[in-house]
CSV table of C-alpha atoms in Angstrom, one decimal:
chain,number,residue,atom,x,y,z
H,1,MET,CA,119.2,165.7,102.9
H,2,PRO,CA,116.7,163.2,104.4
H,3,ALA,CA,115.3,163.8,107.8
H,4,ALA,CA,113.9,160.3,108.4
H,5,SER,CA,114.3,157.3,106.2
H,6,GLN,CA,114.0,153.5,106.0
H,7,VAL,CA,115.7,151.0,103.7
H,8,GLN,CA,114.3,147.8,102.2
H,9,TYR,CA,116.4,145.1,100.5
H,10,THR,CA,115.4,142.3,98.2
H,11,ILE,CA,118.4,140.1,97.5
H,12,ASP,CA,118.6,137.2,95.0
H,13,SER,CA,121.7,135.0,95.6
H,14,ASP,CA,123.0,131.9,93.8
H,15,ASN,CA,126.4,130.3,93.5
H,16,ARG,CA,127.6,132.7,90.8
H,17,ASP,CA,126.5,136.2,91.8
H,18,VAL,CA,124.2,138.3,93.9
H,19,GLU,CA,121.6,140.8,92.7
H,20,ILE,CA,120.5,143.4,95.3
H,21,ASN,CA,117.5,145.7,94.9
H,22,THR,CA,117.7,148.5,97.4
H,23,THR,CA,114.6,150.7,98.1
H,24,VAL,CA,115.4,153.8,100.1
H,25,ARG,CA,112.6,156.0,101.4
H,26,LEU,CA,113.6,159.6,101.9
H,27,ASP,CA,111.5,162.0,104.0
H,28,CYS,CA,111.9,165.6,104.9
H,29,ASP,CA,111.2,167.2,108.3
H,30,ILE,CA,107.5,168.3,108.1
H,31,SER,CA,108.1,170.7,111.0
H,32,SER,CA,110.7,172.6,108.9
H,33,SER,CA,109.7,175.6,106.8
H,34,SER,CA,111.7,174.1,103.9
H,35,CYS,CA,109.5,170.9,103.7
H,36,PRO,CA,108.1,169.9,101.2
H,37,VAL,CA,111.1,170.0,98.8
H,38,ASN,CA,111.8,169.5,95.1
H,39,SER,CA,114.6,166.9,95.5
H,40,TRP,CA,116.9,165.1,97.9
H,41,ARG,CA,120.6,164.4,98.0
H,42,LEU,CA,121.9,161.0,99.1
H,43,PRO,CA,125.7,161.3,99.5
H,44,ASN,CA,128.2,158.5,100.2
H,45,TRP,CA,125.9,155.5,100.0
H,46,PRO,CA,128.3,152.5,100.6
H,47,LEU,CA,128.4,149.8,97.9
H,48,PRO,CA,130.1,146.3,98.2
H,49,GLU,CA,133.2,145.4,96.3
H,50,ASP,CA,133.0,143.9,92.8
H,51,VAL,CA,129.7,145.7,92.2
H,52,GLU,CA,128.0,146.6,89.0
H,53,VAL,CA,125.3,149.2,89.2
H,54,LEU,CA,122.4,148.2,87.0
H,55,ASN,CA,120.1,151.2,87.4
H,56,VAL,CA,119.1,154.0,89.8
H,57,ARG,CA,115.5,155.3,89.8
H,58,ASP,CA,113.1,157.4,91.8
H,59,SER,CA,109.3,158.0,91.5
H,60,ILE,CA,109.8,160.3,88.5
H,61,GLY,CA,112.1,158.0,86.6
H,62,GLU,CA,115.7,157.2,85.9
H,63,ILE,CA,118.3,159.1,87.9
H,64,GLU,CA,121.3,160.1,85.8
H,65,ASP,CA,122.8,162.6,88.3
H,66,TYR,CA,124.8,160.1,90.3
H,67,SER,CA,128.5,159.3,90.8
H,68,ILE,CA,130.6,156.5,92.2
H,69,GLU,CA,134.0,157.1,93.9
H,70,GLY,CA,135.6,154.1,95.4
H,71,ASN,CA,132.7,152.1,96.9
H,72,MET,CA,130.6,155.2,97.6
H,73,LEU,CA,127.5,156.2,95.5
H,74,SER,CA,126.3,159.8,95.6
H,75,LEU,CA,123.1,160.9,94.0
H,76,GLU,CA,120.5,163.6,93.7
H,77,THR,CA,116.9,162.8,92.9
H,78,ASN,CA,115.0,164.1,89.9
H,79,ARG,CA,113.5,167.6,90.5
H,80,GLY,CA,109.7,167.8,90.3
H,81,GLU,CA,106.8,169.0,92.3
H,82,ARG,CA,107.4,169.8,96.0
H,83,ARG,CA,106.8,166.7,98.1
H,84,THR,CA,107.4,165.4,101.6
H,85,SER,CA,108.8,162.0,100.7
H,86,GLU,CA,110.6,160.2,97.9
H,87,THR,CA,111.6,156.6,97.1
H,88,VAL,CA,114.9,155.8,95.5
H,89,LYS,CA,115.6,152.3,94.0
H,90,ILE,CA,119.3,151.2,93.6
H,91,ASN,CA,119.7,148.0,91.8
H,92,PHE,CA,123.2,146.4,91.5
H,93,ARG,CA,124.9,143.1,91.0
H,94,ILE,CA,127.9,141.6,93.0
H,95,ASN,CA,130.0,139.6,90.5
H,96,ARG,CA,131.5,137.2,93.0
H,97,GLU,CA,131.0,133.5,93.5
H,98,ALA,CA,129.8,132.1,96.8
H,99,GLU,CA,132.7,131.0,99.0
H,100,GLU,CA,132.8,127.3,99.7
H,101,VAL,CA,133.3,126.4,103.4
H,102,TYR,CA,133.7,122.7,102.9
H,103,ARG,CA,132.4,120.1,100.3
H,104,GLY,CA,129.2,121.8,99.3
H,105,LEU,CA,128.7,124.1,102.3
H,106,ARG,CA,128.7,127.6,100.9
H,107,LYS,CA,128.6,131.0,102.5
H,108,ARG,CA,127.6,134.6,101.6
H,109,GLU,CA,128.3,137.7,103.6
H,110,PHE,CA,126.5,141.0,103.1
H,111,SER,CA,127.3,144.4,104.7
H,112,LEU,CA,124.2,146.5,104.0
H,113,PRO,CA,123.9,150.3,104.9
H,114,GLY,CA,121.0,151.8,106.7
H,115,PHE,CA,120.1,155.0,108.6
H,116,SER,CA,121.0,155.1,112.2
H,117,GLY,CA,117.9,154.6,114.3
H,118,GLU,CA,115.7,154.0,111.3
H,119,ARG,CA,114.2,150.7,110.1
H,120,THR,CA,116.2,148.4,107.8
H,121,PHE,CA,114.5,145.2,106.6
H,122,GLY,CA,114.4,142.8,103.7
H,123,GLU,CA,114.5,139.3,102.3
H,124,VAL,CA,117.3,137.1,100.8
H,125,GLN,CA,116.3,134.5,98.3
H,126,MET,CA,119.0,131.8,98.4
H,127,ASP,CA,118.8,128.1,97.4
H,128,ASN,CA,119.1,125.6,100.2
H,129,VAL,CA,119.8,128.3,102.9
H,130,ILE,CA,120.4,126.6,106.2
H,131,SER,CA,121.5,129.1,108.8
H,132,GLY,CA,123.1,132.5,109.5
H,133,ARG,CA,123.6,135.4,111.8
H,134,THR,CA,123.1,139.2,111.8
H,135,THR,CA,124.1,142.3,113.6
H,136,TYR,CA,122.9,142.9,117.2
H,137,GLY,CA,119.3,144.0,117.5
H,138,PHE,CA,118.0,142.4,114.3
H,139,GLU,CA,115.1,139.9,114.2
H,140,THR,CA,115.4,137.1,111.7
H,141,SER,CA,113.4,134.2,110.3
H,142,TYR,CA,114.0,131.4,107.9
H,143,GLY,CA,111.8,129.7,105.3
H,144,LYS,CA,112.3,127.4,102.3
H,145,ASP,CA,115.1,129.0,100.3
H,146,HIS,CA,114.7,132.5,101.9
H,147,PHE,CA,115.8,134.5,104.9
H,148,ASN,CA,114.1,137.6,106.4
H,149,PHE,CA,115.6,140.3,108.6
H,150,THR,CA,114.4,143.5,110.3
H,151,GLY,CA,116.0,146.0,112.6
H,152,THR,CA,117.4,149.5,112.7
H,153,GLY,CA,120.5,151.0,111.1
H,154,PRO,CA,123.2,149.1,109.0
H,155,VAL,CA,123.3,145.3,109.1
H,156,GLN,CA,125.9,142.6,108.5
H,157,ILE,CA,124.5,139.2,107.4
H,158,ARG,CA,126.3,135.9,107.2
H,159,LEU,CA,124.4,133.0,105.5
H,160,LYS,CA,125.3,129.3,105.0
H,161,ALA,CA,123.7,127.2,102.3
H,162,GLY,CA,124.0,123.8,100.7
H,163,LYS,CA,122.7,120.2,100.7
H,164,GLY,CA,124.4,117.8,103.1
H,165,ASN,CA,123.6,114.7,105.0
H,166,ARG,CA,120.6,115.7,107.1
H,167,THR,CA,119.7,114.4,110.6
H,168,GLU,CA,117.0,115.8,112.9
H,169,TYR,CA,119.3,118.5,114.3
H,170,PHE,CA,122.3,118.7,112.0
H,171,GLU,CA,123.3,118.9,108.3
H,172,PHE,CA,126.7,117.3,107.9
H,173,PHE,CA,129.1,118.1,105.1
H,174,GLY,CA,132.1,116.0,104.3
H,175,ASP,CA,132.1,112.7,106.2
H,176,ARG,CA,128.9,111.8,108.0
H,177,PRO,CA,129.9,110.7,111.5
H,178,GLU,CA,128.7,107.3,112.7
H,179,GLY,CA,126.2,106.9,115.4
H,180,ASN,CA,123.4,109.1,116.8
H,181,HIS,CA,124.6,112.5,118.0
H,182,SER,CA,121.2,113.9,119.1
H,183,LEU,CA,122.5,114.5,122.6
H,184,ALA,CA,124.9,117.0,121.1
H,185,TYR,CA,121.9,119.2,120.5
H,186,GLU,CA,119.3,118.1,123.1
H,187,ILE,CA,121.5,118.6,126.1
H,188,PRO,CA,122.7,122.1,125.1
H,189,VAL,CA,119.1,123.2,124.4
H,190,ALA,CA,117.9,121.9,127.7
H,191,MET,CA,120.7,123.3,129.8
H,192,THR,CA,120.8,126.8,128.2
H,193,GLY,CA,117.0,127.1,127.6
H,194,GLN,CA,117.9,128.6,124.1
H,195,VAL,CA,116.7,127.5,120.7
H,196,GLN,CA,118.1,128.8,117.4
H,197,ASN,CA,115.6,130.0,114.8
H,198,PHE,CA,116.9,127.9,111.9
H,199,LYS,CA,116.1,124.1,111.7
H,200,ARG,CA,119.6,122.6,111.7
H,201,PHE,CA,123.2,123.5,112.4
H,202,PRO,CA,125.4,122.9,109.3
H,203,VAL,CA,128.5,120.9,110.4
H,204,ALA,CA,131.6,120.6,108.3
H,205,VAL,CA,133.3,117.4,109.3
H,206,MET,CA,136.8,118.2,108.1
H,207,ASP,CA,139.9,116.0,107.5
H,208,PRO,CA,142.6,117.0,109.9
H,209,GLU,CA,144.8,118.7,107.4
H,210,THR,CA,142.0,120.9,106.1
H,211,PHE,CA,140.8,121.6,109.6
H,212,ASN,CA,144.3,122.6,110.7
H,213,ARG,CA,144.6,125.1,107.8
H,214,SER,CA,141.1,126.5,108.4
H,215,VAL,CA,140.9,126.6,112.2
H,216,GLY,CA,144.3,125.7,113.7
H,217,LEU,CA,146.2,122.8,115.3
H,218,TRP,CA,145.1,123.7,118.9
H,219,SER,CA,141.3,123.3,118.4
H,220,ALA,CA,138.9,120.4,117.8
H,221,GLY,CA,135.9,122.5,116.7
H,222,GLU,CA,134.8,126.0,115.8
H,223,TYR,CA,131.5,127.8,115.5
H,224,ILE,CA,131.3,130.9,113.4
H,225,GLY,CA,128.5,132.7,111.6
H,226,GLY,CA,125.8,130.0,111.9
H,227,SER,CA,127.9,126.9,111.1
H,228,ILE,CA,130.2,124.5,112.9
H,229,LYS,CA,133.6,123.1,111.8
H,230,ILE,CA,134.8,120.0,113.6
H,231,ARG,CA,137.8,117.8,113.2
H,232,ARG,CA,137.3,114.3,111.9
H,233,ASN,CA,138.3,111.2,113.8
H,234,LEU,CA,137.6,112.5,117.3
H,235,GLU,CA,136.1,109.1,118.1
H,236,GLU,CA,134.4,109.2,121.6
H,237,GLU,CA,135.1,113.0,121.8
H,238,PHE,CA,133.1,113.8,118.8
H,239,THR,CA,129.7,114.2,120.5
H,240,PRO,CA,131.0,116.3,123.4
H,241,ILE,CA,132.9,118.6,121.1
H,242,LEU,CA,129.9,119.0,118.9
H,243,ALA,CA,127.8,119.9,121.9
H,244,HIS,CA,130.3,122.5,122.9
H,245,GLU,CA,130.1,124.2,119.5
H,246,VAL,CA,126.3,124.0,119.6
H,247,VAL,CA,126.4,126.0,122.8
H,248,HIS,CA,128.3,128.7,121.0
H,249,GLY,CA,125.7,128.6,118.3
H,250,LEU,CA,122.9,129.1,120.8
H,251,ASN,CA,124.9,131.8,122.6
H,252,ASP,CA,125.4,133.6,119.4
H,253,ARG,CA,122.0,135.3,119.4
H,254,VAL,CA,121.2,135.6,123.1
H,255,LEU,CA,124.7,137.0,124.0
H,256,ASN,CA,124.9,139.2,120.9
H,257,TRP,CA,124.9,142.2,123.2
H,258,ASP,CA,128.4,141.3,124.2
H,259,GLN,CA,130.6,143.1,121.6
H,260,THR,CA,133.9,142.5,123.4
H,261,ARG,CA,136.4,139.9,122.4
H,262,SER,CA,136.5,138.3,125.8
H,263,SER,CA,134.9,134.8,126.0
H,264,TYR,CA,134.9,133.5,129.5
H,265,ILE,CA,131.1,133.2,129.6
H,266,ASP,CA,130.8,131.8,126.1
H,267,GLU,CA,133.6,129.3,126.6
H,268,GLY,CA,132.6,128.5,130.2
H,269,THR,CA,129.1,127.5,129.2
H,270,GLY,CA,130.5,125.5,126.3
H,271,LYS,CA,132.9,123.6,128.4
H,272,TYR,CA,130.3,123.0,131.1
H,273,VAL,CA,127.9,121.4,128.6
H,274,GLU,CA,130.8,119.5,127.0
H,275,TYR,CA,131.5,118.1,130.5
H,276,LEU,CA,127.8,117.1,131.0
H,277,VAL,CA,127.7,115.2,127.7
H,278,LYS,CA,130.9,113.4,128.7
H,279,ILE,CA,129.7,112.2,132.1
H,280,LYS,CA,126.5,111.0,130.4
H,281,LEU,CA,128.4,109.0,127.8
H,282,GLN,CA,131.4,108.0,129.8
H,283,GLY,CA,130.5,108.1,133.5
H,284,ARG,CA,131.3,110.7,136.2
H,285,ASP,CA,134.6,108.9,137.1
H,286,ARG,CA,136.0,109.1,133.6
H,287,VAL,CA,136.0,112.9,133.0
H,288,ARG,CA,138.8,115.4,133.9
H,289,GLU,CA,138.5,117.5,137.0
H,290,VAL,CA,139.0,121.3,136.8
H,291,PHE,CA,141.9,122.6,138.9
H,292,GLY,CA,141.7,119.2,140.6
H,293,ASP,CA,143.4,115.8,140.8
H,294,ASP,CA,144.3,113.4,138.0
H,295,VAL,CA,141.5,110.9,137.3
H,296,THR,CA,142.5,107.2,136.7
H,297,TYR,CA,140.3,104.3,135.7
H,298,THR,CA,140.5,101.0,133.9
H,299,VAL,CA,138.9,99.9,130.6
H,300,GLN,CA,138.5,96.5,129.0
H,301,ARG,CA,139.6,96.3,125.3
H,302,ASP,CA,139.9,93.5,122.9
H,303,ASP,CA,143.6,93.0,123.6
H,304,GLY,CA,143.4,93.4,127.4
H,305,ARG,CA,142.8,95.8,130.2
H,306,TYR,CA,144.2,99.4,130.2
H,307,ARG,CA,144.7,101.9,132.9
H,308,ILE,CA,143.7,105.4,131.6
H,309,THR,CA,145.0,108.6,133.3
H,310,LEU,CA,143.4,112.0,132.7
H,311,PRO,CA,145.4,115.0,134.0
H,312,SER,CA,143.5,117.8,135.5
H,313,GLN,CA,142.1,120.7,133.4
H,314,GLY,CA,144.1,123.6,134.8
H,315,ASP,CA,146.8,123.5,137.4
H,316,ARG,CA,145.7,124.2,140.9
H,317,GLU,CA,149.0,125.9,141.8
H,318,ARG,CA,148.7,128.1,138.8
H,319,LEU,CA,145.2,129.2,139.9
H,320,TRP,CA,146.5,129.9,143.5
H,321,LYS,CA,149.3,132.1,142.0
H,322,TYR,CA,146.8,133.9,139.7
H,323,TYR,CA,144.8,134.9,142.8
H,324,ARG,CA,147.7,135.7,145.1
H,325,ASP,CA,149.4,137.9,142.5
H,326,ASP,CA,146.1,139.7,141.9
H,327,MET,CA,146.1,138.9,138.2
H,328,ASP,CA,143.1,139.9,136.1
H,329,PHE,CA,143.8,139.0,132.5
H,330,MET,CA,140.6,136.8,132.5
H,331,LYS,CA,138.6,140.0,132.1
H,332,ALA,CA,139.9,140.1,128.5
H,333,TRP,CA,140.7,136.4,127.9
H,334,SER,CA,139.8,134.5,124.8
H,335,PRO,CA,141.7,131.5,123.3
H,336,VAL,CA,142.6,133.7,120.3
H,337,GLU,CA,143.7,136.8,122.2
H,338,TYR,CA,145.7,134.8,124.8
H,339,PRO,CA,147.1,131.7,123.1
H,340,ASP,CA,149.6,131.1,125.8
H,341,GLU,CA,146.8,130.9,128.4
H,342,ARG,CA,144.4,128.7,126.5
H,343,ARG,CA,144.5,125.8,129.0
H,344,PHE,CA,144.2,128.0,132.0
H,345,GLY,CA,141.5,130.1,130.4
H,346,TYR,CA,139.3,127.2,129.4
H,347,ALA,CA,139.6,125.7,132.8
H,348,TYR,CA,138.9,129.0,134.6
H,349,SER,CA,135.9,129.7,132.4
H,350,GLU,CA,134.4,126.2,133.2
H,351,LEU,CA,135.1,126.9,136.9
H,352,ILE,CA,133.1,130.1,136.8
H,353,ILE,CA,130.0,128.2,135.5
H,354,LYS,CA,130.4,125.2,137.8
H,355,ASN,CA,130.9,127.4,140.8
H,356,PHE,CA,127.7,129.4,139.9
H,357,ILE,CA,125.7,126.1,139.7
H,358,VAL,CA,127.2,124.7,143.0
H,359,ASN,CA,127.1,127.8,145.2
H,360,SER,CA,123.9,129.5,144.0
H,361,ASN,CA,121.9,126.3,143.7
H,362,GLY,CA,120.9,127.9,140.4
H,363,SER,CA,120.3,126.8,136.9
H,364,MET,CA,122.6,127.5,133.9
H,365,ARG,CA,119.6,129.2,132.4
H,366,ASP,CA,119.8,132.0,135.0
H,367,ILE,CA,123.0,133.1,133.3
H,368,TYR,CA,121.1,134.0,130.2
H,369,SER,CA,118.8,136.3,132.1
H,370,ILE,CA,121.7,138.8,132.4
H,371,ASP,CA,121.2,141.2,129.6
H,372,PRO,CA,121.9,145.0,129.8
H,373,GLY,CA,119.6,145.7,126.9
H,374,LYS,CA,122.4,147.4,125.0
H,375,LYS,CA,125.6,146.7,123.2
H,376,VAL,CA,128.6,146.4,125.5
H,377,ASP,CA,132.2,146.7,124.0
H,378,SER,CA,134.2,147.3,127.2
H,379,ASN,CA,135.8,144.4,129.0
H,380,GLU,CA,135.5,146.3,132.3
H,381,GLU,CA,131.8,147.0,131.9
H,382,LYS,CA,131.0,143.4,130.9
H,383,TRP,CA,132.9,142.1,133.9
H,384,SER,CA,131.0,144.5,136.1
H,385,ILE,CA,127.6,143.5,134.7
H,386,TYR,CA,128.2,139.8,135.2
H,387,SER,CA,129.8,140.3,138.6
H,388,GLU,CA,126.5,141.5,140.0
H,389,LYS,CA,125.1,138.0,139.8
H,390,ILE,CA,128.1,135.6,139.2
H,391,ASP,CA,131.3,135.2,141.1
H,392,LEU,CA,133.9,135.7,138.5
H,393,ARG,CA,136.8,134.9,140.8
H,394,PRO,CA,135.6,131.5,142.1
H,395,CYS,CA,137.4,130.0,145.2
H,396,ASP,CA,139.5,133.2,145.6
H,397,TYR,CA,140.3,132.8,149.3
H,398,SER,CA,143.5,134.0,151.0
H,399,ASN,CA,143.3,130.9,153.2
H,400,ARG,CA,144.7,127.9,151.3
H,401,GLN,CA,142.5,125.4,153.1
H,402,ARG,CA,139.3,127.2,152.1
H,403,PHE,CA,140.7,127.5,148.5
H,404,GLU,CA,141.3,123.7,148.4
H,405,LYS,CA,138.0,122.9,149.9
H,406,CYS,CA,136.1,125.1,147.5
H,407,LEU,CA,137.7,123.4,144.5
H,408,ASP,CA,137.1,119.9,145.9
H,409,ARG,CA,133.5,120.7,146.4
H,410,ILE,CA,133.1,121.9,142.8
H,411,ASN,CA,134.8,118.7,141.5
H,412,ASN,CA,132.8,116.4,143.7
H,413,TYR,CA,129.4,117.9,143.1
H,414,ASN,CA,126.7,115.7,141.6
H,415,TYR,CA,125.7,117.8,138.5
H,416,SER,CA,122.3,117.1,137.0
H,417,VAL,CA,122.0,116.5,133.2
H,418,TYR,CA,118.9,117.3,131.2
H,419,ARG,CA,117.9,116.8,127.6
H,420,ALA,CA,115.2,118.5,125.5
H,421,SER,CA,112.5,115.9,124.8
H,422,GLU,CA,110.3,118.3,122.8
H,423,ILE,CA,111.3,121.5,121.1
H,424,ASP,CA,108.9,124.1,119.6
H,425,ARG,CA,110.9,126.7,117.8
H,426,GLY,CA,107.9,128.9,117.1
H,427,SER,CA,107.1,129.5,120.7
H,428,ASN,CA,110.6,128.8,122.1
H,429,ARG,CA,108.9,126.1,124.3
H,430,ILE,CA,111.1,123.3,125.5
H,431,MET,CA,110.1,120.1,127.4
H,432,ILE,CA,113.0,118.7,129.3
H,433,GLU,CA,113.7,115.4,131.2
H,434,ASP,CA,116.4,114.1,133.5
H,435,ILE,CA,119.2,111.9,132.1
H,436,ASP,CA,120.6,109.0,134.1
H,437,VAL,CA,124.3,109.2,134.4
H,438,PRO,CA,126.2,105.9,134.6
H,439,GLU,CA,128.4,105.4,137.7
H,440,ARG,CA,131.5,103.2,137.3
H,441,GLU,CA,134.0,102.1,139.9
H,442,GLU,CA,137.1,104.2,139.6
H,443,VAL,CA,140.6,102.7,140.1
H,444,ARG,CA,142.9,104.9,142.1
H,445,ASN,CA,146.4,103.7,142.9
H,446,PRO,CA,149.1,106.3,143.3
H,447,PHE,CA,151.8,103.7,142.2
H,448,ASP,CA,150.2,102.7,138.9
H,449,PHE,CA,150.2,105.8,136.7
H,450,SER,CA,152.4,108.6,135.4
H,451,PRO,CA,150.0,111.6,135.1
H,452,ASP,CA,152.3,114.0,133.3
H,453,ASN,CA,153.1,112.0,130.2
H,454,SER,CA,151.0,108.8,130.2
H,455,THR,CA,147.3,108.5,129.3
H,456,ALA,CA,147.0,104.7,128.7
H,457,GLU,CA,149.0,101.9,130.2
H,458,LYS,CA,148.3,98.2,129.4
H,459,ILE,CA,148.0,96.2,132.6
H,460,SER,CA,146.8,92.8,131.3
H,461,SER,CA,146.3,90.8,128.1
H,462,ASN,CA,143.5,88.5,127.0
H,463,SER,CA,145.9,86.3,125.0
H,464,PHE,CA,146.9,83.1,126.9
H,465,SER,CA,149.8,82.6,124.6
H,466,THR,CA,151.1,86.1,125.4
H,467,TRP,CA,150.7,85.5,129.1
H,468,LEU,CA,152.6,82.2,128.8
H,469,ARG,CA,155.4,83.8,126.8
H,470,ASN,CA,155.8,86.4,129.5
H,471,ILE,CA,156.0,83.7,132.2
H,472,LEU,CA,158.6,81.7,130.3
H,473,GLN,CA,160.7,84.8,129.6
H,474,ALA,CA,160.6,85.7,133.3
H,475,LEU,CA,161.8,82.2,134.2
H,476,ARG,CA,164.6,82.4,131.6
H,477,ASP,CA,165.7,85.8,133.0
H,478,LEU,CA,165.6,84.3,136.6
H,479,LEU,CA,167.8,81.3,135.6
H,480,SER,CA,170.3,83.3,133.6
H,481,SER,CA,170.8,85.6,136.6
């Protein structure tokens, strides 16, 4: 049995199949009286599904004494002179085509074994590789048509590849959205202080039917494994939603220590940046409050003026009840795990981040300095770690007036917005600059809107003939009465 070992992988992947060359170095414990040895046994080496073993060799030659049961390879090296180390090479092919994500965007996933605490490293050759992610603790780098990784123990790798419509920060597959969406990248990078180590985020812009099947009816976007899926036809919401998903992509590496399924920090930072992009593009008075009031404003369109009403994100009474009943499901909340609490959970997560910015006079970047230096898979432990620096029960006062005042302060706060003007991925150096946010006059009239079921109400028309018809009809109605 090996006492200390390392594993190297050389992987060649195309659309049809994958060939993996595995080099396993086996050592014996030189402090033991039984070292050096004549041979090593390597039992139960995991293999992927649909695998075809091409050959197994060591330093002496071909190894014939091996067996495969299920997906486990067991072998014993060739006997020879006593030695302190041996190298075994296992070459195999995975006969499986790359899975298409959407219209030319493809993905490959690898689950590669390694020895606990020992080095695992390698390179994947893959045409048009764009992005990916790996297991916690692994360092990665990208080059033209290749991906490198190094860490310890077993590793899971997800890679995305293809040729789409490239912009400076994104590679779009499917429909290329109109306009310049650079703020969807520059604002998240500036606010988080994080930069991914691949050049562009691949983005699948999906037709609604395909998106619904792939992600779900309730969502507008999804980040997973190095790429973004986003619903087509979001109009003015496209850039803010894209920014939200970019934040998830940036969080993916820096928050990789969090192995729980709870997502109040991940979703909270995403919602906060989404909010900042919205106030930049639409104005502070045209964005929903969080556990606050309905927001009403007017817009001028080709066919007239409209009054728009935006209900609050999250119900204030519901939050008050959550605190008074001493509920704590937010410790484990995620939109997938708690589908009935999605609206509340998203709003609560955003409230955590906004409250931190307002009351600590801090920066969103400070959140990313929280790192226990180890994997955490307990919701209670994660909550405890974040609670040391962040108030995870914002505005939790037994006095109703203090509760209301706290929420009002958060909703009325003048949040700063920054964008990254220069980004150096090699040194992780970011130059940022302020963004001016437009201020527009808000129309507030409690008699003019129905906040529960109305989002747009036409209040005037540009057509003189329409106006005249309405006057004449009013006169007829008056005479007939």
